[in-house]
mmCIF file of C-alpha atoms in Angstrom:
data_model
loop_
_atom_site.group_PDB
_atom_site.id
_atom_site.type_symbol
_atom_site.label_atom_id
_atom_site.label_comp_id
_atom_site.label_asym_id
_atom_site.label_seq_id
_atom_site.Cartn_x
_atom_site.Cartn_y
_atom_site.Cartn_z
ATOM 1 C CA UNK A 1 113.326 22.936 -130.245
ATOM 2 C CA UNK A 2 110.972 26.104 -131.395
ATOM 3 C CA UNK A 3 108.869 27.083 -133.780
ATOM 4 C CA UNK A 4 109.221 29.984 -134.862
ATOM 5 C CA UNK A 5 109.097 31.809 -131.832
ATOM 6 C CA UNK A 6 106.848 29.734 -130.321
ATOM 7 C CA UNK A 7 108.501 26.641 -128.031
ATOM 8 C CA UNK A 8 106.610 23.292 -128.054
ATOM 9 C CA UNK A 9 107.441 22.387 -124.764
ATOM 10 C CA UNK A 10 105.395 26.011 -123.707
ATOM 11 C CA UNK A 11 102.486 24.938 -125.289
ATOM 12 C CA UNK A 12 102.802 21.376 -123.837
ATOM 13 C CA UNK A 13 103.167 22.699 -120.432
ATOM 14 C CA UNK A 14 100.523 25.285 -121.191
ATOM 15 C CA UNK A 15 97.964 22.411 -122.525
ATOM 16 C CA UNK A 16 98.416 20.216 -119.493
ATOM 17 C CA UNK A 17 97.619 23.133 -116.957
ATOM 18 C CA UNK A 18 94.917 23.538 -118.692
ATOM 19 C CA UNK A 19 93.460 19.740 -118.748
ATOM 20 C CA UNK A 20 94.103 19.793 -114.837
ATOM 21 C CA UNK A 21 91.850 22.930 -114.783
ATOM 22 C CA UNK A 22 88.877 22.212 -116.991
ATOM 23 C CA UNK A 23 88.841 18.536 -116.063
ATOM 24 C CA UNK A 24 90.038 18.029 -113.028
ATOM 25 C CA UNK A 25 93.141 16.047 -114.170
ATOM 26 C CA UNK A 26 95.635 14.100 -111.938
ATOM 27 C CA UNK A 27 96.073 14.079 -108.173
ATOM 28 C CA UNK A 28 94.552 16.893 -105.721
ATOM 29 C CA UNK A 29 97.776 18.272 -104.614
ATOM 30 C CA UNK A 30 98.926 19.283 -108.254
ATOM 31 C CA UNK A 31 95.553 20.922 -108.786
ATOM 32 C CA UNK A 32 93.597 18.066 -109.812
ATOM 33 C CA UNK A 33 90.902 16.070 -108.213
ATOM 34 C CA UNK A 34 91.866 12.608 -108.909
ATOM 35 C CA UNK A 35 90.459 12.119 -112.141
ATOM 36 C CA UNK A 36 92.473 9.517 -114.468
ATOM 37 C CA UNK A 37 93.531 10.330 -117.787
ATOM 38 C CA UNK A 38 91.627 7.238 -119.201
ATOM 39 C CA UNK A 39 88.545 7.948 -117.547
ATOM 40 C CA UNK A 40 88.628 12.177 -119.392
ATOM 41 C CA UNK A 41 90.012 11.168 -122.535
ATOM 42 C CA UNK A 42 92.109 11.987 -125.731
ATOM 43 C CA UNK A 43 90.008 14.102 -127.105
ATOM 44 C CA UNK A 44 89.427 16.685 -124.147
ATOM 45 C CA UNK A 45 93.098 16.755 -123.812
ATOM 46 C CA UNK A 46 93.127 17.557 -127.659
ATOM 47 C CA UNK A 47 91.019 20.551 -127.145
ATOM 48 C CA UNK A 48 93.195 21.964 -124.150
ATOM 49 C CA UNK A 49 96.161 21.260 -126.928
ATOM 50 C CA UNK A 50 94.827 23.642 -129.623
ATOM 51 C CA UNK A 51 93.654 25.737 -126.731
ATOM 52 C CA UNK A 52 97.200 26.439 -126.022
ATOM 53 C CA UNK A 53 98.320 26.400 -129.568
ATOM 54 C CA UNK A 54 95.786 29.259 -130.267
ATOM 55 C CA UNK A 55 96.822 31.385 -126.928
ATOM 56 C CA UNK A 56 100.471 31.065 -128.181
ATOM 57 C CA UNK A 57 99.876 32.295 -131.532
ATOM 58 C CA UNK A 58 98.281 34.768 -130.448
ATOM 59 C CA UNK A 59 101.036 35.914 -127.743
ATOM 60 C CA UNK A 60 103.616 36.238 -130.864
ATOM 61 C CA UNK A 61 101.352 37.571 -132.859
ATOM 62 C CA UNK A 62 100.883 40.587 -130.478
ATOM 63 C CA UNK A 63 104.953 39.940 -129.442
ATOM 64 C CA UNK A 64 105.692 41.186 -133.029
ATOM 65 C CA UNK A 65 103.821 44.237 -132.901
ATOM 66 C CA UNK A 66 106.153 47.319 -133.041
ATOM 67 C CA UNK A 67 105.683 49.595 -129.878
ATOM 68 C CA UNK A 68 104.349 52.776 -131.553
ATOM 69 C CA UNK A 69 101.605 50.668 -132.900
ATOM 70 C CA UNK A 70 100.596 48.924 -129.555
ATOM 71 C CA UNK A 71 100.657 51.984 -127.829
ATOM 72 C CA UNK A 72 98.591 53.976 -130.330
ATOM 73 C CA UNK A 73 96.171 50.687 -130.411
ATOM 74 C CA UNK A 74 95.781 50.828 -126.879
ATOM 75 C CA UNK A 75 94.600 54.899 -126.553
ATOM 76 C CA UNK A 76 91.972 53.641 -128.817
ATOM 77 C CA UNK A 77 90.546 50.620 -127.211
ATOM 78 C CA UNK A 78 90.705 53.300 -124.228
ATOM 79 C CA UNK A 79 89.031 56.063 -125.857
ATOM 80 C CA UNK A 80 86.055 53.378 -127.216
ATOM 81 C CA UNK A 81 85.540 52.002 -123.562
ATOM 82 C CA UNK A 82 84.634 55.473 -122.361
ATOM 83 C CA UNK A 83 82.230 55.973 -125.450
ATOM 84 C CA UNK A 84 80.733 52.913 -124.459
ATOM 85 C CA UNK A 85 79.852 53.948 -121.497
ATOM 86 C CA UNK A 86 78.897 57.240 -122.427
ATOM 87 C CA UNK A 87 76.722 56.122 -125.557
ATOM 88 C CA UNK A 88 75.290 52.765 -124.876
ATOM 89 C CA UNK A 89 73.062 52.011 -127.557
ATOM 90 C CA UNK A 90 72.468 48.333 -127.599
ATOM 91 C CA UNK A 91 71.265 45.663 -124.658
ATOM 92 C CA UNK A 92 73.162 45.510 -121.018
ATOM 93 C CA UNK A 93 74.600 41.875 -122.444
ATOM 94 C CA UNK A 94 75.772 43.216 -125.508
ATOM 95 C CA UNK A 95 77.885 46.214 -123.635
ATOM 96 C CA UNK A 96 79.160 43.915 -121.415
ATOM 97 C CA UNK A 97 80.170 41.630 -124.216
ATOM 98 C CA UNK A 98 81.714 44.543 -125.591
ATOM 99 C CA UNK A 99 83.485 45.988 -122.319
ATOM 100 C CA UNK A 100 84.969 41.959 -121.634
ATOM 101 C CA UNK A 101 86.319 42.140 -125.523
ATOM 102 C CA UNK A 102 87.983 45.742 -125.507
ATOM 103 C CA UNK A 103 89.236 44.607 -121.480
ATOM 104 C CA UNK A 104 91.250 41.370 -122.834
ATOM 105 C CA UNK A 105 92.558 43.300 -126.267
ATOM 106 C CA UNK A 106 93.687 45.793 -123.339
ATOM 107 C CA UNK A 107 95.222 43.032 -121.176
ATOM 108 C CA UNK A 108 96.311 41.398 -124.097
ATOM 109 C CA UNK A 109 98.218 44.156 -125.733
ATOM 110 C CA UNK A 110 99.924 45.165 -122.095
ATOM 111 C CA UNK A 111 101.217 41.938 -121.145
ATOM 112 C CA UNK A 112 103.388 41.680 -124.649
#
């Protein structure tokens, strides 16, 4: 069953990969290390839930962009990471900041 365009199960499977990541969640060999679910808790597990919720929205969100318009998106994000580096006006953290935001709109918009 899906919503939308979205499938539950995804974003199940998608929230539990992530609980085993960020905290360490079931055995070692399934890329865990050993921690119970009791002893990490509902609520992380919630947060790796919306997590996922919030990645997969944003995965149709960028799915339902026409071509033309992710292709003329993406020659801009291009053209303002060279005038970044070119004009840097602001602190070495905040153009890095900037370079890691433009980077994963760039990823973001080639993987759809």
């Amino acid at each position: 069953m899906t919503t939308g365009t979205i499938s539950k199960a995804k974003v199940m499977k998608a929230a539990w990969k992530l609980f085993r990541e960020f905290y360490g969640y079931g055995p070692a060999d399934q890329g865990g290390r050993g921690l119970r679910f009791k002893s990490i808790g509902r609520q992380c597990f919630a947060s790796c839930l919306q997590r996922a919720w919030a990645e997969e929205r944003r995965r149709a969100q960028i799915a339902a962009i026409p071509s033309a318009a992710k292709a003329a998106r993406l020659e801009i994000l291009k053209a303002e990471m060279s005038n970044l580096r070119e004009y840097c006006t602001g602190s070495y953290a905040q153009q890095l900041h900037q370079e890691d935001t433009i980077r994963r709109e760039i990823r973001d918009l080639m993987a759809a």
